[in-house]
PDB file of C-alpha atoms in Angstrom:
ATOM      1  CA  MET A   1       0.000   0.000   0.000  1.00 37.00           C
ATOM      2  CA  THR A   2       1.358   3.428  -0.894  1.00 36.00           C
ATOM      3  CA  GLU A   3       1.879   5.688   2.108  1.00 37.00           C
ATOM      4  CA  MET A   4       0.459   9.158   1.923  1.00 37.00           C
ATOM      5  CA  SER A   5       2.892  11.804   3.077  1.00 36.00           C
ATOM      6  CA  PHE A   6       1.853  14.358   5.660  1.00 36.00           C
ATOM      7  CA  GLU A   7       1.996  17.083   3.034  1.00 35.00           C
ATOM      8  CA  ARG A   8      -0.354  15.121   0.791  1.00 31.00           C
ATOM      9  CA  ARG A   9      -2.840  14.730   3.627  1.00 34.00           C
ATOM     10  CA  LEU A  10      -2.797  18.499   4.024  1.00 34.00           C
ATOM     11  CA  ASP A  11      -3.591  18.882   0.315  1.00 34.00           C
ATOM     12  CA  LEU A  12      -6.756  16.921   0.990  1.00 32.00           C
ATOM     13  CA  GLY A  13      -7.891  19.534   3.508  1.00 33.00           C
ATOM     14  CA  VAL A  14      -7.519  17.302   6.544  1.00 34.00           C
ATOM     15  CA  ARG A  15      -7.385  19.132   9.863  1.00 35.00           C
ATOM     16  CA  VAL A  16      -6.805  17.652  13.300  1.00 36.00           C
ATOM     17  CA  GLY A  17      -9.830  17.768  15.565  1.00 38.00           C
ATOM     18  CA  THR A  18     -12.395  17.977  12.769  1.00 34.00           C
ATOM     19  CA  VAL A  19     -14.876  15.359  11.691  1.00 30.00           C
ATOM     20  CA  ARG A  20     -13.479  13.443   8.735  1.00 35.00           C
ATOM     21  CA  GLN A  21     -15.581  12.411   5.801  1.00 31.00           C
ATOM     22  CA  SER A  22     -12.630  10.651   4.186  1.00 35.00           C
ATOM     23  CA  GLY A  23     -10.663   7.639   5.413  1.00 34.00           C
ATOM     24  CA  VAL A  24      -7.881   9.763   6.960  1.00 37.00           C
ATOM     25  CA  GLN A  25      -7.542   9.425  10.724  1.00 51.00           C
ATOM     26  CA  ALA A  26      -8.177  12.224  13.231  1.00 78.00           C
ATOM     27  CA  VAL A  27      -6.021  12.727  16.320  1.00 88.00           C
ATOM     28  CA  ASN A  28      -7.029  10.109  18.874  1.00 94.00           C
ATOM     29  CA  LEU A  29      -7.155  11.566  22.396  1.00 95.00           C
ATOM     30  CA  SER A  30      -7.487   8.027  23.734  1.00 96.00           C
ATOM     31  CA  LEU A  31      -4.097   7.021  22.320  1.00 97.00           C
ATOM     32  CA  ALA A  32      -0.668   7.792  23.754  1.00 98.00           C
ATOM     33  CA  LEU A  33       2.532   7.260  21.790  1.00 97.00           C
ATOM     34  CA  ILE A  34       5.349   6.188  24.122  1.00 97.00           C
ATOM     35  CA  VAL A  35       8.791   6.962  22.694  1.00 95.00           C
ATOM     36  CA  CYS A  36      11.719   5.408  24.589  1.00 92.00           C
ATOM     37  CA  SER A  37      15.018   3.817  23.694  1.00 90.00           C
ATOM     38  CA  SER A  38      14.804   1.492  26.679  1.00 91.00           C
ATOM     39  CA  PRO A  39      12.336  -1.407  26.365  1.00 94.00           C
ATOM     40  CA  ILE A  40      11.955  -1.428  30.151  1.00 94.00           C
ATOM     41  CA  ASN A  41      11.054   2.259  30.262  1.00 92.00           C
ATOM     42  CA  ARG A  42       8.560   1.726  27.421  1.00 94.00           C
ATOM     43  CA  ILE A  43       6.822  -0.898  29.555  1.00 96.00           C
ATOM     44  CA  VAL A  44       6.843   1.247  32.722  1.00 96.00           C
ATOM     45  CA  VAL A  45       5.532   4.358  30.968  1.00 97.00           C
ATOM     46  CA  SER A  46       2.949   2.416  28.970  1.00 97.00           C
ATOM     47  CA  ARG A  47       1.529   0.829  32.128  1.00 98.00           C
ATOM     48  CA  ILE A  48       1.180   4.253  33.746  1.00 98.00           C
ATOM     49  CA  ALA A  49      -0.571   5.637  30.643  1.00 98.00           C
ATOM     50  CA  GLU A  50      -2.897   2.615  30.585  1.00 98.00           C
ATOM     51  CA  GLN A  51      -3.735   3.217  34.254  1.00 97.00           C
ATOM     52  CA  ALA A  52      -4.679   6.768  33.243  1.00 96.00           C
ATOM     53  CA  GLY A  53      -7.222   5.247  30.839  1.00 96.00           C
ATOM     54  CA  LEU A  54      -5.343   5.506  27.543  1.00 97.00           C
ATOM     55  CA  LYS A  55      -4.491   2.990  24.880  1.00 98.00           C
ATOM     56  CA  VAL A  56      -0.790   2.974  24.085  1.00 98.00           C
ATOM     57  CA  ALA A  57       1.541   2.480  21.162  1.00 97.00           C
ATOM     58  CA  CYS A  58       5.261   2.145  21.887  1.00 97.00           C
ATOM     59  CA  GLU A  59       8.069   3.041  19.524  1.00 95.00           C
ATOM     60  CA  THR A  60      11.799   3.573  19.464  1.00 93.00           C
ATOM     61  CA  PRO A  61      13.058   7.101  18.722  1.00 91.00           C
ATOM     62  CA  GLN A  62      14.018   5.957  15.227  1.00 91.00           C
ATOM     63  CA  ARG A  63      10.438   4.989  14.356  1.00 94.00           C
ATOM     64  CA  ALA A  64       8.612   7.662  16.356  1.00 94.00           C
ATOM     65  CA  THR A  65       8.044  10.194  13.574  1.00 93.00           C
ATOM     66  CA  GLU A  66       6.492   7.573  11.322  1.00 94.00           C
ATOM     67  CA  ALA A  67       4.232   6.402  14.162  1.00 95.00           C
ATOM     68  CA  LEU A  68       3.219   9.973  14.970  1.00 94.00           C
ATOM     69  CA  PHE A  69       1.737  10.456  11.511  1.00 91.00           C
ATOM     70  CA  SER A  70       0.385   6.955  10.984  1.00 93.00           C
ATOM     71  CA  GLN A  71      -1.261   6.475  14.389  1.00 93.00           C
ATOM     72  CA  GLN A  72      -2.274  10.091  15.148  1.00 93.00           C
ATOM     73  CA  PRO A  73      -1.938   9.948  18.965  1.00 96.00           C
ATOM     74  CA  GLY A  74      -3.382  12.755  21.062  1.00 96.00           C
ATOM     75  CA  LEU A  75      -0.487  12.499  23.506  1.00 97.00           C
ATOM     76  CA  VAL A  76       3.211  11.747  23.070  1.00 97.00           C
ATOM     77  CA  LEU A  77       5.293  10.679  26.072  1.00 97.00           C
ATOM     78  CA  LEU A  78       8.922  11.152  25.200  1.00 94.00           C
ATOM     79  CA  ASP A  79      11.661   9.608  27.334  1.00 91.00           C
ATOM     80  CA  CYS A  80      14.760  11.750  27.000  1.00 83.00           C
ATOM     81  CA  GLY A  81      17.665   9.442  27.633  1.00 68.00           C
ATOM     82  CA  PRO A  82      21.129  10.700  28.526  1.00 63.00           C
ATOM     83  CA  ASN A  83      21.631  11.776  24.916  1.00 60.00           C
ATOM     84  CA  HIS A  84      18.735  13.968  23.764  1.00 62.00           C
ATOM     85  CA  GLU A  85      20.002  14.084  20.182  1.00 66.00           C
ATOM     86  CA  GLU A  86      18.471  10.712  19.319  1.00 67.00           C
ATOM     87  CA  ILE A  87      14.982  12.104  19.849  1.00 75.00           C
ATOM     88  CA  HIS A  88      15.357  15.538  18.243  1.00 78.00           C
ATOM     89  CA  PRO A  89      13.694  14.543  14.928  1.00 85.00           C
ATOM     90  CA  ILE A  90      10.340  14.040  16.637  1.00 89.00           C
ATOM     91  CA  ALA A  91      10.406  17.622  17.955  1.00 88.00           C
ATOM     92  CA  SER A  92      10.168  19.073  14.461  1.00 89.00           C
ATOM     93  CA  ALA A  93       7.536  16.485  13.526  1.00 91.00           C
ATOM     94  CA  ILE A  94       5.376  17.524  16.481  1.00 93.00           C
ATOM     95  CA  VAL A  95       5.794  21.216  15.609  1.00 91.00           C
ATOM     96  CA  ASP A  96       4.897  20.528  11.968  1.00 88.00           C
ATOM     97  CA  HIS A  97       1.889  18.463  13.012  1.00 87.00           C
ATOM     98  CA  ARG A  98       0.642  21.187  15.354  1.00 89.00           C
ATOM     99  CA  ARG A  99       1.210  23.943  12.810  1.00 89.00           C
ATOM    100  CA  ALA A 100      -0.661  22.063  10.101  1.00 82.00           C
ATOM    101  CA  SER A 101      -3.570  21.285  12.390  1.00 80.00           C
ATOM    102  CA  GLY A 102      -3.774  24.727  13.949  1.00 84.00           C
ATOM    103  CA  SER A 103      -3.939  23.154  17.403  1.00 88.00           C
ATOM    104  CA  ARG A 104      -1.725  22.068  20.297  1.00 90.00           C
ATOM    105  CA  LEU A 105      -2.226  18.418  19.417  1.00 93.00           C
ATOM    106  CA  PRO A 106      -0.571  16.092  19.927  1.00 95.00           C
ATOM    107  CA  MET A 107       0.286  17.084  23.457  1.00 96.00           C
ATOM    108  CA  LEU A 108       3.819  16.326  24.621  1.00 96.00           C
ATOM    109  CA  ILE A 109       5.096  15.127  27.987  1.00 96.00           C
ATOM    110  CA  VAL A 110       8.881  14.974  28.242  1.00 93.00           C
ATOM    111  CA  LEU A 111      10.457  12.582  30.753  1.00 92.00           C
ATOM    112  CA  SER A 112      13.948  13.773  31.639  1.00 88.00           C
ATOM    113  CA  THR A 113      16.683  13.184  34.214  1.00 79.00           C
ATOM    114  CA  LYS A 114      17.713  16.816  34.051  1.00 74.00           C
ATOM    115  CA  SER A 115      15.987  20.073  33.299  1.00 73.00           C
ATOM    116  CA  LEU A 116      15.823  20.945  29.640  1.00 71.00           C
ATOM    117  CA  SER A 117      18.195  23.638  28.495  1.00 72.00           C
ATOM    118  CA  ALA A 118      16.827  26.653  26.672  1.00 73.00           C
ATOM    119  CA  ASP A 119      18.339  25.369  23.417  1.00 73.00           C
ATOM    120  CA  SER A 120      16.586  21.998  23.683  1.00 76.00           C
ATOM    121  CA  PRO A 121      14.038  21.551  20.888  1.00 77.00           C
ATOM    122  CA  PHE A 122      11.562  20.392  23.528  1.00 82.00           C
ATOM    123  CA  ALA A 123      11.886  23.367  25.894  1.00 79.00           C
ATOM    124  CA  ASN A 124       9.203  25.413  24.120  1.00 85.00           C
ATOM    125  CA  ILE A 125       6.913  22.658  22.864  1.00 91.00           C
ATOM    126  CA  ALA A 126       6.534  20.404  25.918  1.00 92.00           C
ATOM    127  CA  ASP A 127       3.174  20.618  27.647  1.00 94.00           C
ATOM    128  CA  ALA A 128       4.764  19.081  30.741  1.00 93.00           C
ATOM    129  CA  ILE A 129       8.174  17.930  31.901  1.00 91.00           C
ATOM    130  CA  ILE A 130       8.311  15.084  34.408  1.00 93.00           C
ATOM    131  CA  ALA A 131      11.544  14.399  36.265  1.00 90.00           C
ATOM    132  CA  LYS A 132      12.931  10.894  36.419  1.00 89.00           C
ATOM    133  CA  PRO A 133      12.708   8.486  38.095  1.00 90.00           C
ATOM    134  CA  ILE A 134       9.280   7.972  36.608  1.00 91.00           C
ATOM    135  CA  THR A 135       6.560   7.202  39.143  1.00 94.00           C
ATOM    136  CA  PRO A 136       2.806   6.763  38.713  1.00 96.00           C
ATOM    137  CA  ASP A 137       2.232   9.463  41.349  1.00 96.00           C
ATOM    138  CA  ALA A 138       4.030  12.058  39.225  1.00 95.00           C
ATOM    139  CA  LEU A 139       3.045  10.986  35.709  1.00 97.00           C
ATOM    140  CA  GLN A 140      -0.513   9.680  35.895  1.00 97.00           C
ATOM    141  CA  PRO A 141      -2.165  12.899  37.213  1.00 97.00           C
ATOM    142  CA  LYS A 142      -0.387  14.972  34.550  1.00 97.00           C
ATOM    143  CA  ILE A 143      -1.577  12.617  31.801  1.00 97.00           C
ATOM    144  CA  LYS A 144      -5.165  12.841  33.055  1.00 97.00           C
ATOM    145  CA  GLN A 145      -4.987  16.629  33.397  1.00 96.00           C
ATOM    146  CA  LEU A 146      -3.729  17.178  29.849  1.00 97.00           C
ATOM    147  CA  VAL A 147      -6.132  14.732  28.219  1.00 96.00           C
ATOM    148  CA  GLU A 148      -9.153  16.052  30.123  1.00 95.00           C
ATOM    149  CA  GLY A 149      -8.143  19.605  29.227  1.00 94.00           C
ATOM    150  CA  ALA A 150      -7.887  18.693  25.547  1.00 93.00           C
ATOM    151  CA  ARG A 151     -11.267  16.994  25.648  1.00 89.00           C
ATOM    152  CA  GLY A 152     -12.790  20.059  27.299  1.00 87.00           C
ATOM    153  CA  SER A 153     -13.872  18.116  30.383  1.00 61.00           C
TER     154      SER A 153
END
């Protein structure tokens, strides 16, 4: 099957958050995309997101951009490992996605061991930054708050 590029979807007039008459997916506020290099962290973060009532899709940083456009999650949880450079490509993808949709979706939660520097590509686009170690007490309420806010609840 031929993949439709993001730009092509825009040519079709698709906008995030609108009702679609075509077969193109809308952003799914019930879906979280977990992006982590570590398989163990993917499991931990996905369980916390599931406890917050979301379905999850897990990807490596290398496959995250593709998953962002194909799965259309309403929330991205991004685990910044010791080397943030491996995840930088998804920052521009999120910005492009938001710009094209005219909304703040998908929302972004950054999980980081240290505070983000001003030159980090995530410093200005993150909806929340959660310090590691990751615990349900810190992450789950933030997930619920962002998703409920986006739903208008």
